[in-house]
CSV table of C-alpha atoms and ligand atoms in Angstrom, one decimal:
chain,number,residue,atom,x,y,z
A,775,MET,CA,-11.6,-0.3,21.6
A,776,TYR,CA,-14.8,1.8,21.9
A,777,GLU,CA,-14.9,5.0,19.9
A,778,GLU,CA,-17.7,7.6,20.0
A,779,HIS,CA,-19.3,8.3,16.6
A,780,GLN,CA,-22.2,10.8,16.3
A,781,GLY,CA,-23.9,9.3,19.4
A,782,THR,CA,-23.2,5.6,18.7
A,783,ALA,CA,-20.3,3.8,20.4
A,784,LEU,CA,-18.4,1.7,17.9
A,785,LEU,CA,-16.8,-1.6,19.0
A,786,ASP,CA,-13.8,-2.0,16.8
A,787,LEU,CA,-12.7,-5.6,16.4
A,788,LYS,CA,-11.6,-5.6,12.7
A,789,PRO,CA,-8.4,-7.3,11.8
A,790,GLN,CA,-5.6,-4.8,11.6
A,791,ALA,CA,-3.2,-6.6,9.2
A,792,ALA,CA,-3.4,-6.0,5.5
A,793,VAL,CA,-4.1,-9.5,4.2
A,794,PHE,CA,-5.3,-8.6,0.7
A,795,LEU,CA,-1.9,-9.3,-0.9
A,796,ASP,CA,-1.4,-12.5,0.9
A,797,ASP,CA,-4.8,-13.8,-0.1
A,798,VAL,CA,-4.3,-12.8,-3.7
A,799,VAL,CA,-0.9,-14.5,-4.0
A,800,GLU,CA,-2.2,-17.6,-2.2
A,801,GLY,CA,-5.2,-17.8,-4.4
A,802,LEU,CA,-3.3,-17.4,-7.7
A,803,SER,CA,-0.7,-19.9,-6.6
A,804,GLN,CA,-3.4,-22.6,-6.2
A,805,SER,CA,-4.5,-25.0,-8.9
A,806,PRO,CA,-7.2,-24.2,-10.0
A,807,LYS,CA,-6.6,-20.5,-9.4
A,808,CYS,CA,-9.0,-18.6,-7.2
A,809,LEU,CA,-9.6,-15.2,-5.6
A,810,PRO,CA,-11.8,-14.6,-2.5
A,811,CYS,CA,-15.1,-13.0,-3.4
A,812,LYS,CA,-15.0,-10.8,-0.3
A,813,TYR,CA,-12.6,-8.5,-2.2
A,814,PHE,CA,-15.3,-7.6,-4.7
A,815,TYR,CA,-16.6,-4.8,-2.4
A,816,ASP,CA,-14.3,-1.8,-2.7
A,817,GLU,CA,-16.2,1.5,-3.4
A,818,ARG,CA,-16.6,0.8,-7.1
A,819,GLY,CA,-17.5,-2.9,-6.5
A,820,SER,CA,-20.1,-1.9,-3.9
A,821,GLN,CA,-21.6,0.6,-6.5
A,822,LEU,CA,-21.7,-2.1,-9.1
A,823,PHE,CA,-23.3,-4.5,-6.7
A,824,ASP,CA,-26.0,-1.9,-6.0
A,825,ARG,CA,-26.6,-1.7,-9.8
A,826,ILE,CA,-26.8,-5.5,-9.9
A,827,CYS,CA,-29.6,-5.4,-7.3
A,828,GLU,CA,-31.6,-3.2,-9.6
A,829,LEU,CA,-31.3,-5.4,-12.7
A,830,ASP,CA,-34.3,-7.1,-14.2
A,831,GLU,CA,-32.4,-10.4,-14.3
A,832,TYR,CA,-31.3,-10.2,-10.7
A,833,TYR,CA,-34.5,-11.4,-9.0
A,834,LEU,CA,-33.0,-12.0,-5.5
A,835,THR,CA,-33.2,-8.5,-4.0
A,836,ARG,CA,-36.7,-7.5,-5.1
A,837,THR,CA,-38.0,-11.0,-4.2
A,838,GLU,CA,-36.6,-10.9,-0.7
A,839,LEU,CA,-37.9,-7.4,-0.2
A,840,ALA,CA,-41.4,-8.4,-1.4
A,841,ILE,CA,-41.3,-11.3,1.1
A,842,MET,CA,-40.3,-8.9,3.9
A,843,ARG,CA,-43.0,-6.4,3.0
A,844,GLN,CA,-45.6,-9.1,3.1
A,845,PHE,CA,-44.5,-10.9,6.2
A,846,ALA,CA,-42.4,-8.6,8.4
A,847,SER,CA,-45.0,-8.5,11.1
A,848,GLU,CA,-45.2,-12.3,11.3
A,849,MET,CA,-41.4,-12.5,11.4
A,850,ALA,CA,-41.2,-9.8,14.1
A,851,GLU,CA,-43.8,-11.8,16.1
A,852,GLN,CA,-41.7,-14.9,15.8
A,853,ILE,CA,-38.6,-13.1,17.0
A,854,GLY,CA,-40.5,-11.8,20.0
A,855,PRO,CA,-40.3,-8.8,22.4
A,856,GLY,CA,-37.2,-7.4,24.1
A,857,VAL,CA,-34.7,-8.6,21.5
A,858,MET,CA,-31.1,-7.5,20.8
A,859,LEU,CA,-31.2,-7.7,17.0
A,860,VAL,CA,-27.8,-8.5,15.6
A,861,GLU,CA,-27.4,-7.9,11.8
A,862,TYR,CA,-24.6,-9.5,9.8
A,863,GLY,CA,-23.9,-6.6,7.4
A,864,SER,CA,-24.4,-2.9,7.8
A,865,GLY,CA,-28.1,-2.9,7.6
A,866,SER,CA,-28.9,0.3,5.8
A,867,SER,CA,-31.6,-1.4,3.8
A,868,ILE,CA,-35.3,-1.1,3.7
A,869,LYS,CA,-35.4,-4.8,4.9
A,870,THR,CA,-33.8,-3.9,8.2
A,871,ARG,CA,-36.2,-1.0,8.7
A,872,LEU,CA,-39.2,-3.2,8.0
A,873,LEU,CA,-38.1,-5.5,10.7
A,874,LEU,CA,-37.3,-2.8,13.2
A,875,ASP,CA,-40.7,-1.1,12.5
A,876,HIS,CA,-42.5,-4.3,13.4
A,877,LEU,CA,-40.5,-5.7,16.3
A,878,PRO,CA,-42.3,-5.5,19.7
A,879,ASP,CA,-40.2,-3.4,22.0
A,880,PRO,CA,-36.7,-4.1,20.7
A,881,VAL,CA,-33.9,-3.3,23.1
A,882,ALA,CA,-30.9,-2.8,20.8
A,883,TYR,CA,-29.8,-3.1,17.2
A,884,VAL,CA,-26.3,-4.3,16.6
A,885,PRO,CA,-25.0,-4.0,13.0
A,886,VAL,CA,-21.8,-6.0,12.4
A,887,ASP,CA,-19.6,-5.2,9.5
A,888,ILE,CA,-15.9,-5.2,8.5
A,889,SER,CA,-16.3,-1.9,6.5
A,890,GLN,CA,-16.0,0.8,9.2
A,891,ASP,CA,-17.0,3.8,7.1
A,892,HIS,CA,-20.2,2.2,5.9
A,893,LEU,CA,-21.0,0.8,9.3
A,894,GLU,CA,-20.6,4.2,11.0
A,895,GLN,CA,-22.7,6.0,8.5
A,896,THR,CA,-25.6,3.6,8.5
A,897,ALA,CA,-25.5,3.2,12.3
A,898,ALA,CA,-25.7,7.0,12.8
A,899,VAL,CA,-28.7,7.3,10.4
A,900,LEU,CA,-30.5,4.4,12.1
A,901,ALA,CA,-29.8,5.8,15.6
A,902,ASP,CA,-31.4,9.1,14.4
A,903,ASP,CA,-34.4,7.4,12.9
A,904,TYR,CA,-35.0,5.0,15.8
A,905,PRO,CA,-34.3,7.0,19.0
A,906,ASN,CA,-35.9,4.3,21.2
A,907,ILE,CA,-33.6,1.6,20.1
A,908,GLU,CA,-30.0,1.6,21.3
A,909,VAL,CA,-27.8,1.2,18.2
A,910,LEU,CA,-24.5,-0.5,19.0
A,911,PRO,CA,-22.3,-1.0,15.9
A,912,VAL,CA,-19.6,-3.7,16.0
A,913,CYS,CA,-16.8,-3.5,13.4
A,914,ALA,CA,-15.8,-7.1,13.0
A,915,ASP,CA,-15.6,-10.0,10.6
A,916,PHE,CA,-18.9,-11.8,11.3
A,917,THR,CA,-17.5,-15.1,10.0
A,918,LYS,CA,-15.2,-15.2,13.1
A,919,GLU,CA,-16.4,-15.4,16.7
A,920,PHE,CA,-17.0,-12.1,18.5
A,921,ASP,CA,-18.8,-11.0,21.7
A,922,LEU,CA,-22.0,-9.0,21.7
A,923,PRO,CA,-21.8,-5.5,23.2
A,924,LEU,CA,-23.6,-4.6,26.4
A,925,SER,CA,-26.8,-2.6,26.1
A,926,VAL,CA,-28.2,-0.2,28.7
A,927,ARG,CA,-31.4,-2.2,29.0
A,928,GLU,CA,-31.0,-6.0,29.4
A,929,PRO,CA,-32.4,-7.8,26.4
A,930,SER,CA,-34.6,-10.9,26.9
A,931,HIS,CA,-32.7,-12.7,24.1
A,932,ALA,CA,-30.6,-12.0,21.0
A,933,ALA,CA,-31.4,-12.9,17.4
A,934,VAL,CA,-29.2,-12.7,14.3
A,935,TYR,CA,-30.6,-11.2,11.1
A,936,PHE,CA,-28.7,-12.3,8.0
A,937,PRO,CA,-30.5,-11.1,4.8
A,938,GLY,CA,-29.5,-11.1,1.1
A,939,SER,CA,-28.6,-14.7,0.6
A,940,THR,CA,-25.0,-13.8,1.5
A,941,ILE,CA,-24.8,-17.2,3.2
A,942,GLY,CA,-24.8,-18.6,-0.4
A,943,ASN,CA,-21.4,-17.1,-1.0
A,944,PHE,CA,-19.9,-19.5,1.5
A,945,THR,CA,-19.3,-23.2,0.8
A,946,PRO,CA,-21.5,-25.5,2.9
A,947,ASP,CA,-18.6,-26.2,5.2
A,948,GLU,CA,-17.9,-22.5,5.7
A,949,ALA,CA,-21.6,-21.8,6.1
A,950,LEU,CA,-21.8,-24.5,8.8
A,951,GLU,CA,-18.8,-23.0,10.6
A,952,LEU,CA,-20.4,-19.5,10.4
A,953,LEU,CA,-23.8,-20.8,11.6
A,954,SER,CA,-22.2,-22.8,14.4
A,955,HIS,CA,-21.2,-19.4,16.0
A,956,ILE,CA,-24.8,-18.2,16.2
A,957,ALA,CA,-26.1,-20.6,18.9
A,958,PRO,CA,-23.3,-19.7,21.4
A,959,LEU,CA,-23.6,-16.0,20.4
A,960,CYS,CA,-27.4,-15.8,21.0
A,961,GLY,CA,-27.8,-18.5,23.7
A,962,THR,CA,-30.9,-20.6,24.4
A,963,GLY,CA,-34.0,-18.7,23.4
A,964,GLY,CA,-32.1,-16.9,20.7
A,965,GLY,CA,-32.8,-17.1,17.0
A,966,LEU,CA,-31.7,-16.5,13.4
A,967,LEU,CA,-33.7,-14.9,10.6
A,968,ILE,CA,-31.9,-15.6,7.3
A,969,GLY,CA,-32.6,-14.9,3.6
A,970,VAL,CA,-31.7,-17.8,1.3
A,971,ASP,CA,-31.9,-18.1,-2.5
A,972,LEU,CA,-33.7,-21.2,-3.7
A,973,GLN,CA,-32.8,-23.8,-6.4
A,974,LYS,CA,-34.7,-23.2,-9.6
A,975,ASP,CA,-34.4,-23.5,-13.4
A,976,LEU,CA,-30.9,-23.0,-14.8
A,977,GLU,CA,-31.9,-20.2,-17.2
A,978,THR,CA,-33.3,-17.9,-14.5
A,979,ILE,CA,-30.2,-18.4,-12.3
A,980,GLU,CA,-27.6,-18.0,-15.1
A,981,ALA,CA,-29.3,-14.9,-16.4
A,982,ALA,CA,-29.1,-13.4,-12.9
A,983,TYR,CA,-25.3,-13.8,-12.9
A,984,ASP,CA,-24.7,-12.9,-16.6
A,985,ASP,CA,-26.9,-9.9,-17.3
A,986,ALA,CA,-27.4,-8.5,-20.8
A,987,GLU,CA,-26.0,-5.1,-19.8
A,988,GLY,CA,-22.7,-6.7,-18.5
A,989,VAL,CA,-22.9,-5.1,-15.0
A,990,THR,CA,-22.0,-8.5,-13.4
A,991,ALA,CA,-19.1,-8.9,-15.8
A,992,ASP,CA,-17.8,-5.4,-14.7
A,993,PHE,CA,-18.3,-6.4,-11.0
A,994,ASN,CA,-16.3,-9.6,-11.5
A,995,LEU,CA,-13.5,-7.9,-13.5
A,996,ASN,CA,-13.3,-5.1,-10.9
A,997,LEU,CA,-11.4,-7.6,-8.8
A,998,LEU,CA,-8.5,-7.5,-11.2
A,999,ARG,CA,-8.8,-3.7,-11.5
A,1000,ARG,CA,-8.5,-3.6,-7.7
A,1001,ILE,CA,-5.4,-5.8,-7.7
A,1002,ASN,CA,-3.8,-3.6,-10.3
A,1003,GLU,CA,-4.6,-0.4,-8.4
A,1004,GLU,CA,-3.9,-1.5,-4.8
A,1005,LEU,CA,-1.3,-4.2,-5.3
A,1006,GLY,CA,0.6,-2.9,-8.3
A,1007,GLY,CA,-0.7,-5.7,-10.6
A,1008,ASP,CA,-0.6,-5.5,-14.4
A,1009,PHE,CA,-3.7,-7.6,-15.4
A,1010,ARG,CA,-5.0,-6.7,-18.8
A,1011,LEU,CA,-8.7,-6.5,-18.1
A,1012,ASP,CA,-9.7,-7.0,-21.8
A,1013,GLN,CA,-7.8,-10.3,-21.8
A,1014,PHE,CA,-10.2,-11.9,-19.2
A,1015,ARG,CA,-13.8,-12.8,-19.8
A,1016,HIS,CA,-16.6,-13.1,-17.2
A,1017,ARG,CA,-18.1,-16.6,-16.9
A,1018,ALA,CA,-21.1,-17.7,-14.8
A,1019,VAL,CA,-22.3,-21.3,-14.9
A,1020,TYR,CA,-24.9,-23.0,-12.7
A,1021,ASN,CA,-23.6,-26.3,-11.4
A,1022,ARG,CA,-26.9,-28.1,-10.8
A,1023,ARG,CA,-25.3,-31.1,-9.0
A,1024,LEU,CA,-23.7,-28.9,-6.4
A,1025,GLY,CA,-26.5,-26.3,-6.4
A,1026,ARG,CA,-24.2,-23.4,-7.0
A,1027,VAL,CA,-23.4,-20.7,-9.5
A,1028,GLU,CA,-19.7,-20.7,-10.3
A,1029,LEU,CA,-18.3,-17.3,-11.3
A,1030,GLY,CA,-14.9,-17.0,-12.9
A,1031,LEU,CA,-12.6,-15.0,-15.1
A,1032,VAL,CA,-11.4,-16.9,-18.2
A,1033,SER,CA,-8.0,-16.0,-19.7
A,1034,GLN,CA,-8.3,-15.1,-23.4
A,1035,GLY,CA,-5.0,-16.5,-24.6
A,1036,ARG,CA,-1.8,-17.6,-22.9
A,1037,GLN,CA,-0.5,-14.7,-20.8
A,1038,HIS,CA,1.4,-13.6,-17.7
A,1039,ALA,CA,0.4,-11.1,-15.0
A,1040,GLU,CA,2.5,-9.7,-12.2
A,1041,VAL,CA,1.3,-8.9,-8.7
A,1042,ALA,CA,3.8,-7.3,-6.3
A,1043,GLY,CA,6.7,-8.6,-8.2
A,1044,GLU,CA,5.4,-12.2,-8.5
A,1045,SER,CA,4.6,-13.5,-12.0
A,1046,PHE,CA,1.6,-15.8,-12.7
A,1047,LEU,CA,1.0,-17.8,-15.9
A,1048,PHE,CA,-2.5,-18.1,-17.3
A,1049,GLU,CA,-3.1,-20.7,-20.0
A,1050,ASP,CA,-5.5,-20.0,-22.8
A,1051,GLY,CA,-9.0,-20.7,-21.4
A,1052,GLU,CA,-7.8,-21.1,-17.8
A,1053,GLU,CA,-10.2,-19.8,-15.3
A,1054,ILE,CA,-9.7,-17.9,-12.0
A,1055,ARG,CA,-12.6,-18.9,-9.8
A,1056,THR,CA,-13.9,-15.8,-8.1
A,1057,GLU,CA,-17.2,-16.7,-6.4
A,1058,TYR,CA,-19.7,-19.4,-5.5
A,1059,SER,CA,-23.3,-18.5,-5.0
A,1060,HIS,CA,-25.1,-21.5,-3.5
A,1061,LYS,CA,-28.8,-22.1,-4.0
A,1062,TYR,CA,-30.6,-24.3,-1.4
A,1063,THR,CA,-33.9,-26.0,-0.8
A,1064,VAL,CA,-35.7,-25.1,2.4
A,1065,ASP,CA,-35.2,-28.6,3.7
A,1066,GLY,CA,-31.5,-28.7,2.6
A,1067,PHE,CA,-30.8,-25.5,4.4
A,1068,ALA,CA,-32.7,-26.6,7.5
A,1069,GLU,CA,-30.6,-29.8,7.6
A,1070,LEU,CA,-27.4,-27.7,7.4
A,1071,ALA,CA,-28.5,-25.4,10.2
A,1072,ALA,CA,-29.7,-28.3,12.4
A,1073,GLU,CA,-26.0,-29.4,12.5
A,1074,ALA,CA,-25.2,-26.0,14.0
A,1075,GLY,CA,-27.9,-26.4,16.7
A,1076,LEU,CA,-30.5,-24.3,15.0
A,1077,THR,CA,-34.1,-25.6,14.6
A,1078,LEU,CA,-36.4,-24.3,11.8
A,1079,ARG,CA,-39.5,-22.7,13.3
A,1080,ARG,CA,-41.1,-21.1,10.2
A,1081,HIS,CA,-40.3,-19.9,6.8
A,1082,TRP,CA,-41.8,-17.5,4.2
A,1083,THR,CA,-41.4,-17.6,0.4
A,1084,ASP,CA,-42.7,-15.8,-2.6
A,1085,GLU,CA,-45.4,-17.3,-4.9
A,1086,ASP,CA,-42.9,-18.6,-7.4
A,1087,LEU,CA,-40.7,-20.2,-4.7
A,1088,ARG,CA,-37.6,-18.2,-5.8
A,1089,PHE,CA,-36.4,-17.1,-2.4
A,1090,ALA,CA,-37.0,-17.9,1.2
A,1091,VAL,CA,-36.7,-16.2,4.6
A,1092,LEU,CA,-36.2,-18.8,7.4
A,1093,HIS,CA,-36.6,-18.4,11.1
A,1094,PHE,CA,-34.6,-20.7,13.4
A,1095,ALA,CA,-34.5,-21.0,17.1
A,1096,VAL,CA,-31.6,-21.9,19.3
A,1097,VAL,CA,-32.7,-24.8,21.5
A,1098,ASP,CA,-30.8,-26.9,24.1
B,1604,AVI,C1,-23.9,-10.8,-2.2
B,1604,AVI,N1,-24.3,-12.1,-2.8
B,1604,AVI,C2,-25.5,-12.6,-2.2
B,1604,AVI,C3,-24.5,-12.0,-4.3
B,1604,AVI,C4,-25.0,-13.3,-4.9
B,1604,AVI,O1,-26.0,-13.3,-5.5
B,1604,AVI,O2,-24.4,-14.3,-4.7
B,1604,AVI,C5,-23.2,-11.5,-5.0
B,1604,AVI,C6,-23.3,-11.5,-6.5
B,1604,AVI,N2,-22.4,-12.0,-7.3
B,1604,AVI,C7,-22.7,-11.7,-8.5
B,1604,AVI,N3,-23.9,-11.1,-8.5
B,1604,AVI,C8,-24.2,-10.9,-7.2
């Protein structure tokens, strides 16, 4: 299960079966139709997401980064010395580096990601740049339970870093399930540092998910392109329109693709009917209040210790402790 990669041992726990087709057929057979947002991120989708992060309207990335720049040393102090830092996602970002730069005597850094290529590349670069920190990549689906790798030096505790408000792409039930793995993973004395997008005015939120340049629309439609290319689908991309609506009651952006007319599309020999105006739900992006998120995390055995926000209260980074 361990493979050697440019000086970093990779723990490979990724699911072996190709489930993309099953998930697509299952989602399109439901009413209302849906497709899992995790399939946005093929190579093209990841490039489009990088462009989204640079958009004027998409305030999340730059706001979180500004919070990290301002408060990384306080966050690192909260996390404490001798940590095994476990990042959900590949951690190539400046945010990860800010944290690693400020942590007192970290023992190991464990990026966890399902995308092996990306994980290997970023782990190798970080191992080069931080020779005193053992880099132990784990290729796994972090929404499922997995074991931490062994480090040469014994850590005093483990802490999960989960930036980017990716937690918002899970429903509250799914988020609770994911969070409930963290306390047993890290054990008493462990922690969680997590980036969460906050509830705010509708205009700001909807603009972030429906930008003037149409990059988010391309990102959303890329899912159909991927189905066409990888699963032999015949979706006509110009016959579906990107839609992003903020549902204030549920505190979430609802992203969908709306059929422009009554039409059929085939995937791997199965035919699906789309009525005029029918929507395929492709993503939720939940927005929280600090108290609301702390309540959810408390159900998973995590106690809010501190949090940091920007001046406009757009985004928050929260630190939780695992307590008995
Ligand atoms: C990855 N995730 C936090 C993004 C978000 O804001 O929910 C995904 C995204 N979807 C459309 N734009 C960005």
